[in-house]
């Protein structure tokens, strides 16, 4: 159990770093002055006409649009759409992965409101980012930092609805703390 708990603790930290990094990377991606073009030119010696190569599993190219065209298109996407969708997707991915890891390690605990919350949030992410309750769910208290969820939320948006992006980071911190306690590791400040 300690190795599974340690892995989940590590995952929570890595998802927090990834989410924070992506939230920072979106800003220059959306800038119409195309500052990322300068980064690619100076650091990677690529020109505006360099291809952005995206390959399929078999190695063939799906796309080789010009760097300038890709960055221009990204900068023209309305900010709320790119920022909202990309950050929602990133948080949903993290919740799904960590929820699956908890299940696979058989570390679910219905007496833990945090773990019950995580289970229901993972299910919401798997149901199109909508809370999804069957029958008398939630059967056990499910909460994040004192905020509880209940069946009246069925069908409403979970991530970037009930759960803000800072709340997602709180969830990762709380999960890391919970599973670190199962490993006997000291808290990382």
CSV table of C-alpha atoms in Angstrom, one decimal:
chain,number,residue,atom,x,y,z
A,1,UNK,CA,0.0,0.0,0.0
A,2,UNK,CA,2.8,2.4,0.8
A,3,UNK,CA,4.2,2.3,-2.8
A,4,UNK,CA,0.7,3.0,-4.2
A,5,UNK,CA,0.1,5.8,-1.8
A,6,UNK,CA,3.5,7.2,-2.6
A,7,UNK,CA,2.7,7.0,-6.4
A,8,UNK,CA,-0.6,8.9,-5.9
A,9,UNK,CA,1.2,11.5,-3.8
A,10,UNK,CA,3.7,12.0,-6.6
A,11,UNK,CA,0.9,12.1,-9.2
A,12,UNK,CA,-0.9,14.9,-7.3
A,13,UNK,CA,2.3,16.9,-7.2
A,14,UNK,CA,3.0,16.4,-10.9
A,15,UNK,CA,-0.5,17.3,-11.9
A,16,UNK,CA,-0.3,20.5,-9.8
A,17,UNK,CA,3.0,21.4,-11.6
A,18,UNK,CA,1.5,20.6,-15.0
A,19,UNK,CA,-1.7,22.6,-14.4
A,20,UNK,CA,0.3,25.6,-13.2
A,21,UNK,CA,2.7,25.4,-16.1
A,22,UNK,CA,-0.1,25.1,-18.7
A,23,UNK,CA,-2.0,28.0,-17.1
A,24,UNK,CA,1.2,30.1,-17.5
A,25,UNK,CA,1.8,28.9,-21.1
A,26,UNK,CA,-1.6,29.9,-22.3
A,27,UNK,CA,-0.9,33.6,-21.8
A,28,UNK,CA,1.9,33.9,-24.5
A,29,UNK,CA,0.0,31.4,-26.7
A,30,UNK,CA,-3.0,33.8,-26.8
A,31,UNK,CA,-0.9,36.9,-27.4
A,32,UNK,CA,-1.5,38.3,-30.9
A,33,UNK,CA,2.1,39.7,-31.0
A,34,UNK,CA,3.2,36.0,-31.2
A,35,UNK,CA,5.9,36.0,-28.6
A,36,UNK,CA,6.2,32.2,-28.9
A,37,UNK,CA,7.4,32.7,-32.5
A,38,UNK,CA,10.4,34.6,-31.1
A,39,UNK,CA,11.1,31.7,-28.7
A,40,UNK,CA,11.1,29.2,-31.5
A,41,UNK,CA,13.3,31.4,-33.6
A,42,UNK,CA,15.9,32.2,-30.9
A,43,UNK,CA,16.0,28.9,-29.0
A,44,UNK,CA,15.2,26.4,-31.7
A,45,UNK,CA,16.4,28.3,-34.8
A,46,UNK,CA,13.1,27.8,-36.5
A,47,UNK,CA,11.6,30.4,-38.9
A,48,UNK,CA,8.0,31.5,-39.2
A,49,UNK,CA,7.8,29.1,-42.2
A,50,UNK,CA,9.2,26.1,-40.3
A,51,UNK,CA,6.7,23.2,-40.2
A,52,UNK,CA,5.0,22.2,-37.0
A,53,UNK,CA,5.1,18.4,-37.6
A,54,UNK,CA,2.3,16.4,-35.9
A,55,UNK,CA,2.6,12.7,-36.6
A,56,UNK,CA,0.3,9.7,-36.3
A,57,UNK,CA,1.0,6.6,-34.3
A,58,UNK,CA,2.5,5.0,-37.5
A,59,UNK,CA,4.9,7.8,-38.0
A,60,UNK,CA,3.1,9.5,-40.9
A,61,UNK,CA,2.4,13.2,-40.8
A,62,UNK,CA,-1.0,14.4,-40.0
A,63,UNK,CA,0.0,18.0,-40.4
A,64,UNK,CA,2.9,20.2,-41.2
A,65,UNK,CA,1.4,23.6,-41.0
A,66,UNK,CA,3.8,26.6,-40.8
A,67,UNK,CA,4.8,27.7,-37.3
A,68,UNK,CA,3.4,31.2,-38.0
A,69,UNK,CA,0.0,29.9,-39.1
A,70,UNK,CA,-0.4,27.6,-36.0
A,71,UNK,CA,0.6,30.4,-33.6
A,72,UNK,CA,-1.6,32.9,-35.4
A,73,UNK,CA,-4.6,30.6,-35.2
A,74,UNK,CA,-4.0,29.9,-31.5
A,75,UNK,CA,-3.8,33.6,-30.8
A,76,UNK,CA,-7.0,34.3,-32.6
A,77,UNK,CA,-9.1,31.8,-30.5
A,78,UNK,CA,-11.1,33.8,-28.0
A,79,UNK,CA,-9.3,33.8,-24.7
A,80,UNK,CA,-12.0,32.3,-22.6
A,81,UNK,CA,-12.4,29.5,-25.0
A,82,UNK,CA,-8.8,28.4,-25.1
A,83,UNK,CA,-8.0,29.2,-21.5
A,84,UNK,CA,-11.3,27.7,-20.3
A,85,UNK,CA,-11.3,24.6,-22.4
A,86,UNK,CA,-7.6,23.8,-22.0
A,87,UNK,CA,-7.5,24.3,-18.3
A,88,UNK,CA,-10.8,22.4,-17.8
A,89,UNK,CA,-9.5,19.6,-19.9
A,90,UNK,CA,-6.2,19.6,-17.9
A,91,UNK,CA,-8.0,19.5,-14.6
A,92,UNK,CA,-10.4,16.8,-15.8
A,93,UNK,CA,-7.5,14.7,-17.0
A,94,UNK,CA,-5.7,15.0,-13.7
A,95,UNK,CA,-8.8,14.1,-11.7
A,96,UNK,CA,-9.6,11.1,-13.9
A,97,UNK,CA,-6.0,9.8,-13.7
A,98,UNK,CA,-5.7,10.2,-9.9
A,99,UNK,CA,-9.2,8.8,-9.3
A,100,UNK,CA,-8.3,5.8,-11.4
A,101,UNK,CA,-5.1,5.3,-9.5
A,102,UNK,CA,-6.9,5.4,-6.2
A,103,UNK,CA,-9.4,2.7,-7.5
A,104,UNK,CA,-6.7,0.5,-9.0
A,105,UNK,CA,-4.7,0.6,-5.7
A,106,UNK,CA,-7.9,-0.3,-3.8
A,107,UNK,CA,-7.4,2.8,-1.6
A,108,UNK,CA,-11.0,4.1,-1.8
A,109,UNK,CA,-12.4,4.8,1.6
A,110,UNK,CA,-16.1,5.7,1.9
A,111,UNK,CA,-15.4,7.2,5.4
A,112,UNK,CA,-13.2,9.9,3.9
A,113,UNK,CA,-15.2,12.8,2.6
A,114,UNK,CA,-12.1,13.8,0.5
A,115,UNK,CA,-11.9,10.5,-1.2
A,116,UNK,CA,-15.6,10.3,-1.8
A,117,UNK,CA,-15.5,13.8,-3.3
A,118,UNK,CA,-12.6,12.7,-5.5
A,119,UNK,CA,-14.6,9.6,-6.6
A,120,UNK,CA,-17.6,11.7,-7.6
A,121,UNK,CA,-15.5,14.3,-9.3
A,122,UNK,CA,-13.8,11.6,-11.3
A,123,UNK,CA,-17.2,10.3,-12.3
A,124,UNK,CA,-18.3,13.8,-13.3
A,125,UNK,CA,-15.2,14.2,-15.5
A,126,UNK,CA,-16.1,10.9,-17.2
A,127,UNK,CA,-19.7,12.1,-17.8
A,128,UNK,CA,-18.8,15.2,-19.8
A,129,UNK,CA,-17.8,17.3,-16.8
A,130,UNK,CA,-21.3,17.0,-15.3
A,131,UNK,CA,-22.1,15.8,-11.8
A,132,UNK,CA,-23.7,12.3,-12.2
A,133,UNK,CA,-25.4,10.7,-9.3
A,134,UNK,CA,-27.4,7.5,-9.4
A,135,UNK,CA,-30.1,6.6,-6.9
A,136,UNK,CA,-29.4,7.7,-3.4
A,137,UNK,CA,-25.9,9.0,-4.2
A,138,UNK,CA,-23.8,10.4,-2.8
A,139,UNK,CA,-24.3,7.6,-0.2
A,140,UNK,CA,-21.4,8.9,2.0
A,141,UNK,CA,-20.3,12.4,2.9
A,142,UNK,CA,-18.3,13.9,0.0
A,143,UNK,CA,-16.6,17.2,0.5
A,144,UNK,CA,-13.6,19.3,-0.4
A,145,UNK,CA,-12.5,21.7,2.4
A,146,UNK,CA,-15.9,21.8,4.0
A,147,UNK,CA,-17.8,22.3,0.8
A,148,UNK,CA,-20.1,19.3,0.3
A,149,UNK,CA,-21.7,17.9,-2.9
A,150,UNK,CA,-25.2,16.4,-3.1
A,151,UNK,CA,-27.6,14.9,-5.5
A,152,UNK,CA,-29.3,18.3,-6.3
A,153,UNK,CA,-26.1,19.1,-8.4
A,154,UNK,CA,-26.8,16.2,-10.8
A,155,UNK,CA,-26.2,17.4,-14.4
A,156,UNK,CA,-24.5,20.7,-13.4
A,157,UNK,CA,-20.9,21.5,-14.4
A,158,UNK,CA,-18.2,20.2,-12.1
A,159,UNK,CA,-14.8,21.6,-13.2
A,160,UNK,CA,-14.9,25.3,-13.7
A,161,UNK,CA,-18.4,25.2,-12.4
A,162,UNK,CA,-18.7,24.0,-8.8
A,163,UNK,CA,-14.9,23.4,-8.7
A,164,UNK,CA,-12.7,26.4,-9.5
A,165,UNK,CA,-9.2,26.1,-10.8
A,166,UNK,CA,-7.8,27.0,-7.4
A,167,UNK,CA,-10.1,24.4,-5.8
A,168,UNK,CA,-8.6,21.8,-8.1
A,169,UNK,CA,-5.1,22.7,-6.8
A,170,UNK,CA,-6.5,22.5,-3.3
A,171,UNK,CA,-7.8,19.0,-4.1
A,172,UNK,CA,-4.4,17.9,-5.3
A,173,UNK,CA,-2.7,19.3,-2.2
A,174,UNK,CA,-5.2,17.6,0.0
A,175,UNK,CA,-4.9,14.3,-1.8
A,176,UNK,CA,-1.1,14.5,-1.6
A,177,UNK,CA,-1.3,15.2,2.2
A,178,UNK,CA,-3.8,12.3,2.7
A,179,UNK,CA,-1.7,9.8,0.8
A,180,UNK,CA,1.6,11.1,2.2
A,181,UNK,CA,0.1,10.2,5.6
A,182,UNK,CA,-0.3,6.6,4.5
A,183,UNK,CA,3.3,6.4,3.5
A,184,UNK,CA,4.7,7.9,6.6
A,185,UNK,CA,6.5,10.6,4.6
A,186,UNK,CA,7.0,14.0,6.1
A,187,UNK,CA,5.0,16.8,4.5
A,188,UNK,CA,6.7,18.8,1.8
A,189,UNK,CA,6.5,22.5,2.4
